CSV table of C-alpha atoms in Angstrom, one decimal:
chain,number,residue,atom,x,y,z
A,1,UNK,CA,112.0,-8.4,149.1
A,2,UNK,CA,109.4,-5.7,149.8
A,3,UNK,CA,108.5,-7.3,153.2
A,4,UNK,CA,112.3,-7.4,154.4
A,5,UNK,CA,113.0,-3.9,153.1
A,6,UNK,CA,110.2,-2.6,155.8
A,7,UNK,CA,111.3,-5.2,158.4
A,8,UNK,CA,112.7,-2.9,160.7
A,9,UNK,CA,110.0,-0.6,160.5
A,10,UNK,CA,107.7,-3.3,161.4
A,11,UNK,CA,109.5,-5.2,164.2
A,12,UNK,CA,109.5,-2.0,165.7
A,13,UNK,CA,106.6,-2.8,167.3
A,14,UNK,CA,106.1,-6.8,166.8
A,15,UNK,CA,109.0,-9.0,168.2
A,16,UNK,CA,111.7,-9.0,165.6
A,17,UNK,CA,112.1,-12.8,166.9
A,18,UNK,CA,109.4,-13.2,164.5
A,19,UNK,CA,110.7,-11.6,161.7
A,20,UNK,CA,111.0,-15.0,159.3
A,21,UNK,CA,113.1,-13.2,156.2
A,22,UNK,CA,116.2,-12.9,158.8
A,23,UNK,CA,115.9,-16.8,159.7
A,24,UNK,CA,118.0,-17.9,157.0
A,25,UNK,CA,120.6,-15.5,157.6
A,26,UNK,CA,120.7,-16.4,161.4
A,27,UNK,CA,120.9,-19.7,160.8
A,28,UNK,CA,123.4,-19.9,158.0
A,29,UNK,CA,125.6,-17.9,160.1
A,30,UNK,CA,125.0,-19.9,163.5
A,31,UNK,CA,125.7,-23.3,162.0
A,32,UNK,CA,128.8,-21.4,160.4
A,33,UNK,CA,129.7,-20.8,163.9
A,34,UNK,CA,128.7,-23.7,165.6
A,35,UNK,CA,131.4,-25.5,163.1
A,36,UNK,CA,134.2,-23.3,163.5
A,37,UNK,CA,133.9,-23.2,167.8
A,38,UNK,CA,133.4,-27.8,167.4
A,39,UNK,CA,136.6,-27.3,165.0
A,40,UNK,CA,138.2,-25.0,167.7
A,41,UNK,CA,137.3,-26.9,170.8
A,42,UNK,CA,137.6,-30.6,169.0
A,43,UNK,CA,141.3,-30.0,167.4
A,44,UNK,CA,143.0,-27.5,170.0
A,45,UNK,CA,141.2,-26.3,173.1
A,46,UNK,CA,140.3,-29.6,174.8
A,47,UNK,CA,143.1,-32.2,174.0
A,48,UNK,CA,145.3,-29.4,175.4
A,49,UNK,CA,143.0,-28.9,178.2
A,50,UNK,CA,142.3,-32.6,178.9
A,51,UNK,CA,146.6,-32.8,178.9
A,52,UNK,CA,147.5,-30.1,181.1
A,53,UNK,CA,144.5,-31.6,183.9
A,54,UNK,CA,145.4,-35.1,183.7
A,55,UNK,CA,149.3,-33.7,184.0
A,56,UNK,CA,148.6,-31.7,186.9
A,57,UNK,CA,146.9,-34.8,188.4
A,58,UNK,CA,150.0,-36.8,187.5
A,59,UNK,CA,151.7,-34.5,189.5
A,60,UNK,CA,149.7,-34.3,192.3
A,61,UNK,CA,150.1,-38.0,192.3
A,62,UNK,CA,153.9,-38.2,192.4
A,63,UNK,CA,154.4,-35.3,194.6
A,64,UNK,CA,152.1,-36.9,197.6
A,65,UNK,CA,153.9,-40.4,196.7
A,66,UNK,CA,157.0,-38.1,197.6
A,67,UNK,CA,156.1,-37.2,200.4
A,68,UNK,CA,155.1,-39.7,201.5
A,69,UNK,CA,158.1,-41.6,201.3
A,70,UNK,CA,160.0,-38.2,202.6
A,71,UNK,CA,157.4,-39.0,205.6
A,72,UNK,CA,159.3,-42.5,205.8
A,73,UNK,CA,163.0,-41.3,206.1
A,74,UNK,CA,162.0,-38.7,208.4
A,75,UNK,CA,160.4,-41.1,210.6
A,76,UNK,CA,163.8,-43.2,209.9
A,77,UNK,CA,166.0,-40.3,211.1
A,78,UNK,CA,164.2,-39.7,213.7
A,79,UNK,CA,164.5,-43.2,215.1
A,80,UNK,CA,168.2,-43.3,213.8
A,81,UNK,CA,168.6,-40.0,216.0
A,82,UNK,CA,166.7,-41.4,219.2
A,83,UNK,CA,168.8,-44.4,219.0
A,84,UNK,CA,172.3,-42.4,218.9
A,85,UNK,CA,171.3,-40.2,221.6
A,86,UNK,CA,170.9,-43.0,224.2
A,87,UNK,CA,173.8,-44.3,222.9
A,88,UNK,CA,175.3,-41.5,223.6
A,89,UNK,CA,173.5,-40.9,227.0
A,90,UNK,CA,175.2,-44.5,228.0
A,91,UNK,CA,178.9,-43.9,226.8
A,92,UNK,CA,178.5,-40.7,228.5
A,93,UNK,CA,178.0,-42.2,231.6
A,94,UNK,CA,180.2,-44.5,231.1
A,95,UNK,CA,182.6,-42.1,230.9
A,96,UNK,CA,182.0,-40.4,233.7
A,97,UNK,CA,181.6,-43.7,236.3
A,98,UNK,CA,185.3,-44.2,235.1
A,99,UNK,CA,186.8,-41.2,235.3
A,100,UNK,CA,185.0,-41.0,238.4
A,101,UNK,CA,186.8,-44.0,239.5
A,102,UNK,CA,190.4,-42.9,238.5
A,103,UNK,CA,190.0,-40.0,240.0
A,104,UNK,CA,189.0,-41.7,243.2
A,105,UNK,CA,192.0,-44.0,242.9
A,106,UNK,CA,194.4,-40.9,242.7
A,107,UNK,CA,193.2,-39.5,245.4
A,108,UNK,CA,193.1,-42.2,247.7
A,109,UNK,CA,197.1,-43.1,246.6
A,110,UNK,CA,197.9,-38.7,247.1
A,111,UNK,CA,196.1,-39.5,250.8
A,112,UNK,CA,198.6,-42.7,251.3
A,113,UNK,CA,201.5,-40.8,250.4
A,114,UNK,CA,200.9,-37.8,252.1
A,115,UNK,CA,199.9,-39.7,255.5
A,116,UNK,CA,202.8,-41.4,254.7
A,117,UNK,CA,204.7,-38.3,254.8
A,118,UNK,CA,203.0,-36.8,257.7
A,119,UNK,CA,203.8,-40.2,259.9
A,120,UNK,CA,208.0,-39.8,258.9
A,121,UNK,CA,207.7,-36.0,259.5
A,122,UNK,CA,206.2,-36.6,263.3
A,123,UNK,CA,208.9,-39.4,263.7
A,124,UNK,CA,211.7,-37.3,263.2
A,125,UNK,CA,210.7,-34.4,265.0
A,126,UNK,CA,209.0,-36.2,268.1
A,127,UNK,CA,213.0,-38.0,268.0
A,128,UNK,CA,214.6,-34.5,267.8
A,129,UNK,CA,212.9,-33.4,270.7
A,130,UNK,CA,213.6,-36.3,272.8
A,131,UNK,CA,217.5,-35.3,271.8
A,132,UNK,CA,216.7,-32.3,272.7
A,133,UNK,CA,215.3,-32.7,275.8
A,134,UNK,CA,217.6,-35.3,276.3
A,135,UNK,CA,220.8,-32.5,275.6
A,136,UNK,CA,219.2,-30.2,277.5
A,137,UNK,CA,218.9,-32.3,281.2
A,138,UNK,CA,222.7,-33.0,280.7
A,139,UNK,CA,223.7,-29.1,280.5
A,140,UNK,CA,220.6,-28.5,283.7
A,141,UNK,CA,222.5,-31.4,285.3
A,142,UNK,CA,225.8,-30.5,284.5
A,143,UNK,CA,225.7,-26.3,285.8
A,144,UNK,CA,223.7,-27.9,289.2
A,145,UNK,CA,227.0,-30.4,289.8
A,146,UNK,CA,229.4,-27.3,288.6
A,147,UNK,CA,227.5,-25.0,290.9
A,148,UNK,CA,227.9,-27.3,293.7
A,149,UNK,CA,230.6,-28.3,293.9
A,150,UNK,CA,231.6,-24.3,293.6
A,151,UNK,CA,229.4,-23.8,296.5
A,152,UNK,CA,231.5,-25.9,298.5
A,153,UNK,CA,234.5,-24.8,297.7
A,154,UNK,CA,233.1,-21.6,298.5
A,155,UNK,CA,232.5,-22.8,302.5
A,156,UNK,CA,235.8,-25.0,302.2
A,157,UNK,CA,233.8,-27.8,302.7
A,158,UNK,CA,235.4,-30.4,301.3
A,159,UNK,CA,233.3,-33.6,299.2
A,160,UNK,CA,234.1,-35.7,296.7
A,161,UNK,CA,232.8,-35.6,293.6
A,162,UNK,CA,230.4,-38.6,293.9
A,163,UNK,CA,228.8,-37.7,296.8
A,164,UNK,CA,228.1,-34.3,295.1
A,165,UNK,CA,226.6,-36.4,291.8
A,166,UNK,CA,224.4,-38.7,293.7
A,167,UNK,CA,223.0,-35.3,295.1
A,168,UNK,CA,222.3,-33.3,292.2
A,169,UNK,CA,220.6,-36.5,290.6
A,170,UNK,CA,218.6,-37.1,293.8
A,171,UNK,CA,217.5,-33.4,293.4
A,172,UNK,CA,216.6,-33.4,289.5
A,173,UNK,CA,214.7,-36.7,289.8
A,174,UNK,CA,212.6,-34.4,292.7
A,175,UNK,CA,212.2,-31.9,290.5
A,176,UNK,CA,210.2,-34.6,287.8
A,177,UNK,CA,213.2,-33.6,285.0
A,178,UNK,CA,215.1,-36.7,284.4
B,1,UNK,CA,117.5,4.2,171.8
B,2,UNK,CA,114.2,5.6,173.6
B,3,UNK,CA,116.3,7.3,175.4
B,4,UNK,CA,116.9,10.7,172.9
B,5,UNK,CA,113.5,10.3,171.7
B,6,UNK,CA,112.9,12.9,174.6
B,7,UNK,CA,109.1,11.7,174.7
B,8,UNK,CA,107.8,8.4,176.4
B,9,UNK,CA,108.9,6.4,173.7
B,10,UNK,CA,109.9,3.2,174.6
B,11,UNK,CA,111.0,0.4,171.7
B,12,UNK,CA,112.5,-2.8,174.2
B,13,UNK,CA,112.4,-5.0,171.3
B,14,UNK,CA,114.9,-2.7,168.9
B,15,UNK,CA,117.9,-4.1,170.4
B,16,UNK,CA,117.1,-7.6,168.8
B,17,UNK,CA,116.0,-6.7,165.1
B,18,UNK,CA,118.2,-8.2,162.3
B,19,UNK,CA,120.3,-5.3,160.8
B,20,UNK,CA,123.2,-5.7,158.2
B,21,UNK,CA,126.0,-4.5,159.0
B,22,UNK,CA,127.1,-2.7,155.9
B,23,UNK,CA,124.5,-0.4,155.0
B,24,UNK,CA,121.3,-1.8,152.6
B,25,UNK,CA,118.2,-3.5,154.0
B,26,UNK,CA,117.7,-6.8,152.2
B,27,UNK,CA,118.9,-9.5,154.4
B,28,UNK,CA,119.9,-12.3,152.3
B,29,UNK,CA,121.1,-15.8,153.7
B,30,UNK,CA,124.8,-14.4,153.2
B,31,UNK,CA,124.3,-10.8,154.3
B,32,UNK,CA,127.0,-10.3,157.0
B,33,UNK,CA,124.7,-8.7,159.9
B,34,UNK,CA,124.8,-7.9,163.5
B,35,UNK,CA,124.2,-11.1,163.7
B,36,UNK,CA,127.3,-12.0,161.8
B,37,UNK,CA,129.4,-9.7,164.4
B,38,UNK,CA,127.8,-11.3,167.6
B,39,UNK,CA,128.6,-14.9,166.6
B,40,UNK,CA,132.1,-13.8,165.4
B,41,UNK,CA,132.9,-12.1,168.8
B,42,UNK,CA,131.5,-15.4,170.8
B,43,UNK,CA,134.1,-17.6,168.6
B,44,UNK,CA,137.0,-15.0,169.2
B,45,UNK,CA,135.6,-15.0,173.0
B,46,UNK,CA,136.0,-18.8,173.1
B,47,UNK,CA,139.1,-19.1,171.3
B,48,UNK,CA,140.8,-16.5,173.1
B,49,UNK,CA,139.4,-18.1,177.0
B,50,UNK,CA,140.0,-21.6,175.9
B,51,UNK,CA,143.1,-20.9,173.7
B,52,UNK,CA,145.2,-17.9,174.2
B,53,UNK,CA,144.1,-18.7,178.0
B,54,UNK,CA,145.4,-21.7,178.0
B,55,UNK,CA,148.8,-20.5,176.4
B,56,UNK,CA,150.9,-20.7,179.9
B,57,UNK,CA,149.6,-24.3,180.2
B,58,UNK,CA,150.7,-24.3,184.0
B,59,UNK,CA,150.7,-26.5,186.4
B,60,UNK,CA,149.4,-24.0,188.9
B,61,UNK,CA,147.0,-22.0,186.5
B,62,UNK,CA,146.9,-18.7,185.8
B,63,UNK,CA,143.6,-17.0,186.4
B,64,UNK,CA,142.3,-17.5,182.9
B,65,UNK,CA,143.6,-20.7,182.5
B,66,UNK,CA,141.7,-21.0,185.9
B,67,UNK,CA,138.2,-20.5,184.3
B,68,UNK,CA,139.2,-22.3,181.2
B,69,UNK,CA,139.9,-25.5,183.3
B,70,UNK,CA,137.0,-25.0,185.3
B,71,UNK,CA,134.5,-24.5,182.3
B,72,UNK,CA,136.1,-27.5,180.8
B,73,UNK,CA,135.6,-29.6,184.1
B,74,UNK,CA,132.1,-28.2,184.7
B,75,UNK,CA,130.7,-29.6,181.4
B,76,UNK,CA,133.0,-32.7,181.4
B,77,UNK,CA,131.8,-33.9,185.3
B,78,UNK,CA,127.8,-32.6,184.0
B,79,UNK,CA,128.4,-35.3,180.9
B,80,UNK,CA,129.7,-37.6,183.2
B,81,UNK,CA,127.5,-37.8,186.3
B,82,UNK,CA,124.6,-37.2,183.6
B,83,UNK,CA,124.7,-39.4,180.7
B,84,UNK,CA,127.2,-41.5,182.4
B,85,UNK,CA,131.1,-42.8,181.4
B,86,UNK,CA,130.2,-43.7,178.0
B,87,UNK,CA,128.8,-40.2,177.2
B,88,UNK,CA,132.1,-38.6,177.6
B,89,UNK,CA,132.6,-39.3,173.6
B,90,UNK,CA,129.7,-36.6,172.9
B,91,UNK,CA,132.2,-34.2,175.5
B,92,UNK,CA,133.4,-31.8,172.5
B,93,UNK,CA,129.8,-31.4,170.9
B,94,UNK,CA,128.0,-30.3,174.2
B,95,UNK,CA,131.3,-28.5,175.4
B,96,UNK,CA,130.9,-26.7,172.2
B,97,UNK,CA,127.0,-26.1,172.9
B,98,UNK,CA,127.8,-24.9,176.2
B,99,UNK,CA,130.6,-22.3,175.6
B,100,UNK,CA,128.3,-21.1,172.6
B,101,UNK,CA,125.4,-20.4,174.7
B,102,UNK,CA,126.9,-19.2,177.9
B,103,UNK,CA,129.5,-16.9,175.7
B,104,UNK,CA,126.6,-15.6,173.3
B,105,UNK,CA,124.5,-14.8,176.7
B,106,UNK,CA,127.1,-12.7,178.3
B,107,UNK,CA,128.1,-10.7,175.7
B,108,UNK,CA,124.2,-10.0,175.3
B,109,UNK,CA,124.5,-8.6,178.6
B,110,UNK,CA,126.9,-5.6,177.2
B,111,UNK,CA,125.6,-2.2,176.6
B,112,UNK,CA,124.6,-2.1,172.7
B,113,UNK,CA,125.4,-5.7,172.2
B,114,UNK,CA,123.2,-8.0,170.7
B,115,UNK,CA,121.8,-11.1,171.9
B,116,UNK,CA,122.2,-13.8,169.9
B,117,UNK,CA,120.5,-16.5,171.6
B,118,UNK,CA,117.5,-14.6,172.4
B,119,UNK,CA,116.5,-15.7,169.0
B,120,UNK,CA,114.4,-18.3,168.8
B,121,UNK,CA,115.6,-19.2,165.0
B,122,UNK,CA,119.0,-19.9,166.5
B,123,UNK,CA,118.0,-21.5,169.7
B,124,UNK,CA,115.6,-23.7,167.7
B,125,UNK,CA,118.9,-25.0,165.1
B,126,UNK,CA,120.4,-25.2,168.8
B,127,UNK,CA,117.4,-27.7,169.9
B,128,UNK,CA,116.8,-29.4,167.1
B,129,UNK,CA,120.4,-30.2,166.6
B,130,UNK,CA,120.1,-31.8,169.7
B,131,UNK,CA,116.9,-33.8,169.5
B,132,UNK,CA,118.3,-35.1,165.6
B,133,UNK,CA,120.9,-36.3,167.0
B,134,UNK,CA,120.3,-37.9,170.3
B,135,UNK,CA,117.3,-39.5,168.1
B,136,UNK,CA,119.2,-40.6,165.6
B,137,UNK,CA,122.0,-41.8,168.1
B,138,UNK,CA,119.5,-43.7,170.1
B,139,UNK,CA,118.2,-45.9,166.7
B,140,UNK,CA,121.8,-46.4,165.7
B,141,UNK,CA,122.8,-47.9,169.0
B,142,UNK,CA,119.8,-49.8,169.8
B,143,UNK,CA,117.9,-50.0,166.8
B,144,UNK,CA,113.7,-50.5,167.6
B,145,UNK,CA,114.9,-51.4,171.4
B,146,UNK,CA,115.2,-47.4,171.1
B,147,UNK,CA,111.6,-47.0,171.2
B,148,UNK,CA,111.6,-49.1,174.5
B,149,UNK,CA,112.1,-45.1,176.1
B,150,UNK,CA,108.5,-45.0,175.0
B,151,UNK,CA,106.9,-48.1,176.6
B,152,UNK,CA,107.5,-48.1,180.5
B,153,UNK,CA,107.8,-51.7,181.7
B,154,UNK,CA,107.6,-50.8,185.3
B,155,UNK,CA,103.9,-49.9,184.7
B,156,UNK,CA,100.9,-51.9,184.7
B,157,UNK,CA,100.4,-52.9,181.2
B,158,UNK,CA,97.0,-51.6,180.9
B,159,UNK,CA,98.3,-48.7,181.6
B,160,UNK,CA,101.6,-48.8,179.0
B,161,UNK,CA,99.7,-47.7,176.2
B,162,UNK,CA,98.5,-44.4,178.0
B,163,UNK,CA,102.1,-43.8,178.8
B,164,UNK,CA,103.3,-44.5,176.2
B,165,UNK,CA,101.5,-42.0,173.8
B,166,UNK,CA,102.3,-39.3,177.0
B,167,UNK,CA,105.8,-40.0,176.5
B,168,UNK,CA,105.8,-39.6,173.0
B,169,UNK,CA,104.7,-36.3,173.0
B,170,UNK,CA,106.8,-34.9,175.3
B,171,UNK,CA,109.3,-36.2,173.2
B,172,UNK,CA,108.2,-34.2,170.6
B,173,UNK,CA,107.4,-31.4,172.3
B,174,UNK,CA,111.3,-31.3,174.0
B,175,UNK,CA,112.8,-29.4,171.7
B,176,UNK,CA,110.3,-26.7,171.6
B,177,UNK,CA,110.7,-26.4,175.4
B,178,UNK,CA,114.4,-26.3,174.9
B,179,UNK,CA,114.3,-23.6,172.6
B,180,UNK,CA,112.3,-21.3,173.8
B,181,UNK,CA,113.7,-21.6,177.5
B,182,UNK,CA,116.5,-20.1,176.3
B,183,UNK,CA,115.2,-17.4,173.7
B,184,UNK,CA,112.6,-16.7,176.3
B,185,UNK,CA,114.7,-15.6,179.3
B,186,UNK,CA,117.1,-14.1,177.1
B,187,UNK,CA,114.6,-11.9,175.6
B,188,UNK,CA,112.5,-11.3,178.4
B,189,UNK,CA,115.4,-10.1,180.9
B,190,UNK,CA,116.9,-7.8,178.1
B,191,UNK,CA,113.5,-6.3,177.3
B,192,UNK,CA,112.5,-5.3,180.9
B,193,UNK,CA,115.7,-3.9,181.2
B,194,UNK,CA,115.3,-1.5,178.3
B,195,UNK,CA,111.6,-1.0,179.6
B,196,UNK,CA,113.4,0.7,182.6
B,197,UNK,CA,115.8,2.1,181.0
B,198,UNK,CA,113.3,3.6,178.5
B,199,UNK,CA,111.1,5.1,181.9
B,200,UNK,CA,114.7,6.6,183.4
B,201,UNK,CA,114.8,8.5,180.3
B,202,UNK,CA,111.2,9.5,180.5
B,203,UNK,CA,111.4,10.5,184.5
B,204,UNK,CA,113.7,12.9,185.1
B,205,UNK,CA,114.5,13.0,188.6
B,206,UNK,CA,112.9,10.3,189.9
B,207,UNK,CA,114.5,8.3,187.7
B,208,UNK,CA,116.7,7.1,190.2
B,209,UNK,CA,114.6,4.0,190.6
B,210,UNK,CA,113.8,2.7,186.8
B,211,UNK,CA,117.6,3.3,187.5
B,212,UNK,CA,117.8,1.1,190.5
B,213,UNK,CA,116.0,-1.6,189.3
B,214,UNK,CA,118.1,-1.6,185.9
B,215,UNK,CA,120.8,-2.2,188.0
B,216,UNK,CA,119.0,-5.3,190.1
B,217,UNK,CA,117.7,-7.0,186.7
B,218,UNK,CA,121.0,-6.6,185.4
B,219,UNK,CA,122.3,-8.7,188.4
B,220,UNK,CA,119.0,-10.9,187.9
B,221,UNK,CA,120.5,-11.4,184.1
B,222,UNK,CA,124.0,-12.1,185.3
B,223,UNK,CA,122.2,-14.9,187.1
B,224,UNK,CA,120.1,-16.3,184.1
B,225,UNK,CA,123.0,-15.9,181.5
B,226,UNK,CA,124.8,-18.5,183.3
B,227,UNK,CA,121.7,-20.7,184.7
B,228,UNK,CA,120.4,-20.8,180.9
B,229,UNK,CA,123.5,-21.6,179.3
B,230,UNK,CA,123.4,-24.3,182.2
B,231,UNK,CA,120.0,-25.7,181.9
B,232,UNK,CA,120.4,-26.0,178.1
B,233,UNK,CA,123.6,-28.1,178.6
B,234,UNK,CA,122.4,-30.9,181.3
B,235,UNK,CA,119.2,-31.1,179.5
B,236,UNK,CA,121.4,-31.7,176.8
B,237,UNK,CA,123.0,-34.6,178.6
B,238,UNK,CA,119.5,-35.6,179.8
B,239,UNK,CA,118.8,-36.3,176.2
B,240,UNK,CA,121.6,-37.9,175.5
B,241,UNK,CA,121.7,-40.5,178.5
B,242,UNK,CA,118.2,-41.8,176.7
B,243,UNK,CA,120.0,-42.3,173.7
B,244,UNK,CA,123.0,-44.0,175.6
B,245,UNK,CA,120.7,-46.2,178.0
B,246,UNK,CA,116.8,-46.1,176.5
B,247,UNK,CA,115.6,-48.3,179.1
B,248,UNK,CA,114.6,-46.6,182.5
């Protein structure tokens, strides 16, 4: 025990690597700890490891499988969405040719009536003007005999009424208003 | 360390001598030391990364749980892109190997700390655990076909027994490579650092670059923690696809 009580002295200047007395401590304790870190890693560490990496691979696994088939529907809706807009591009049109028709019908019946209407209204008044007109050469008519025949009275001529008729109507068809 | 000695005393290998840790100076086989403390702290390291890390056990990791998984993938893909699907039974023993190493490295890298694997007494149980077993493996699972490793049927056969006694030794001589890879550039890398550190305390002003190049070997180290604690493991799985599959 001589040697190992000067060790350190020694080694001071040698390589304490060399230092054979401390082997058997340095081993006993490595192999101690060797044996407790295999019991560590063997038992608890790596089966826990080894779970939580082939879990989160699991996981990967499903989650790309999901989303994948969330790829799917979406496509699905998609399509399912492309298909009710056209249909609803066509009943729109549809729609609108219709109502486009009606409202041309309508309107062509409102322009029937109302040319309808127009026609009556011209009727009557183009046949209460010819009254009218009508009334109106009786009274012209009328004052000319009544003036005439005052006329002569006036100069004591003397003439029958017929002569004096044929006269006035003579002049009033001269005058373009019979 | 050199540092109060005030004179140009520089001692870069202090940091790796064998101390108890309660007082006396015998080191028996059961003496808790340093050594002791160093391995303890790499167990609770592990435990608590691969462990209380892994407490949340989400399915979008936290950022420990982040390095747990990716420590535990690392070493898993190395097994199985090394030694091949029916290597992934040995997964726990080189994981094991692996988090030892690359955990016992980085702590090495604290100020004060000491380096366990830059002992060449561990890194040799370390190796040799290794080459016993995948030697052993490889007799269990293919009996004397085993020894087909050694005898390369792809080459003439005048040549085999040449080859054959090459290959042998450099099956011998693997473990000692293995080992001292490892204690090597553990020690080396911490003892240039305390070389510079040791001239930062001697130069007084210009001390600034022993400073500067701590700094850069420190980086350097970062570097070779990992790479080591690497280079052990797929050499480890090297190994063990010649046990798995002898023939070349």
């Amino acid at each position: 025990m001589a040697t190992e009580a000067t060790g350190s002295a020694e080694s001071a200047a040698g390589m304490p690597q060399l230092e054979f007395s401390t082997f058997p401590n340095q081993i006993f304790w490595l192999v101690i700890t060797l044996v407790v870190i295999y019991f560590i890693l063997s038992r608890i560490a790596l089966p826990r490891i080894g779970a939580i990496l082939a879990e989160r691979r699991g996981t990967i696994t499903n989650d790309l499988a999901a989303a994948e088939e969330l790829k799917l529907q979406a496509a699905e809706a998609e399509k399912a969405y492309e298909k009710a807009l056209a249909d609803a591009r066509a009943e729109a049109s549809r729609i609108i040719e219709k109502s486009r028709a009606e409202i041309q019908a309508d309107l062509d019946a409102a322009m029937e009536r109302a040319d309808a209407q127009i026609a009556e209204k011209s009727a009557e008044s183009e046949k209460r003007i010819a009254e009218i007109r009508e009334s109106a050469v009786q009274s012209v008519s009328e004052v000319a005999r009544d003036t005439a025949s005052e006329i002569l009275a006036r100069f004591d001529a003397k003439a029958d009424a017929k002569t004096v008729d044929a006269a006035v109507d003579a002049r009033l068809k001269e005058g373009g208003m019979a | 360390m050199a540092e109060d000695t005030g004179g140009f005393a520089i001692h870069p290998m202090d940091q790796f001598i064998v101390e108890p840790l309660f007082g006396g100076d015998t080191v028996h086989w059961y003496t808790p030391t340093n050594v002791t403390l160093w391995m303890a702290l790499t167990v609770i390291v592990v435990a608590a990364l691969l462990i209380a890390g892994m407490r949340g056990r989400a399915i979008v990791p936290s950022r420990i749980q982040s390095i747990a998984e990716l420590a535990y993938g690392f070493v898993y893909k190395m097994i199985e892109d090394v030694a091949g699907r029916d290597g992934v039974k040995y997964f726990p023993y080189v994981m094991t190997l692996f988090m030892f190493i690359v955990v016992s490295n980085f702590l090495g890298l604290l100020p004060w700390a000491f380096t366990t694997t830059s002992h060449i007494a561990v890194t040799a149980v370390l190796a040799l655990a290794v080459f016993v077993t995948v030697t052993a493996l490889g007799f269990v699972l293919h009996g004397t076909r085993f020894l087909k490793l050694f005898w390369i049927e792809a080459a003439p056969l005048p040549l085999r027994p040449v080859l054959a006694l090459i290959e042998v030794i450099s099956y011998f001589v693997r473990p000692v490579s293995h080992s001292i890879r490892l204690a090597g550039n553990m020690m080396a890398g911490h003892a240039v650092i305390k070389v510079f550190a040791g001239f930062a305390g001697a130069l007084g002003v210009a001390s600034v670059l022993p400073i500067v190049a701590v700094v850069a070997v420190y980086g350097l180290e970062v570097m070779v923690a990992f790479i080591q604690a690497y280079v052990f493991t797929i050499l480890t799985c090297v190994y063990l696809k010649d046990a798995l599959h002898p023939a070349h």
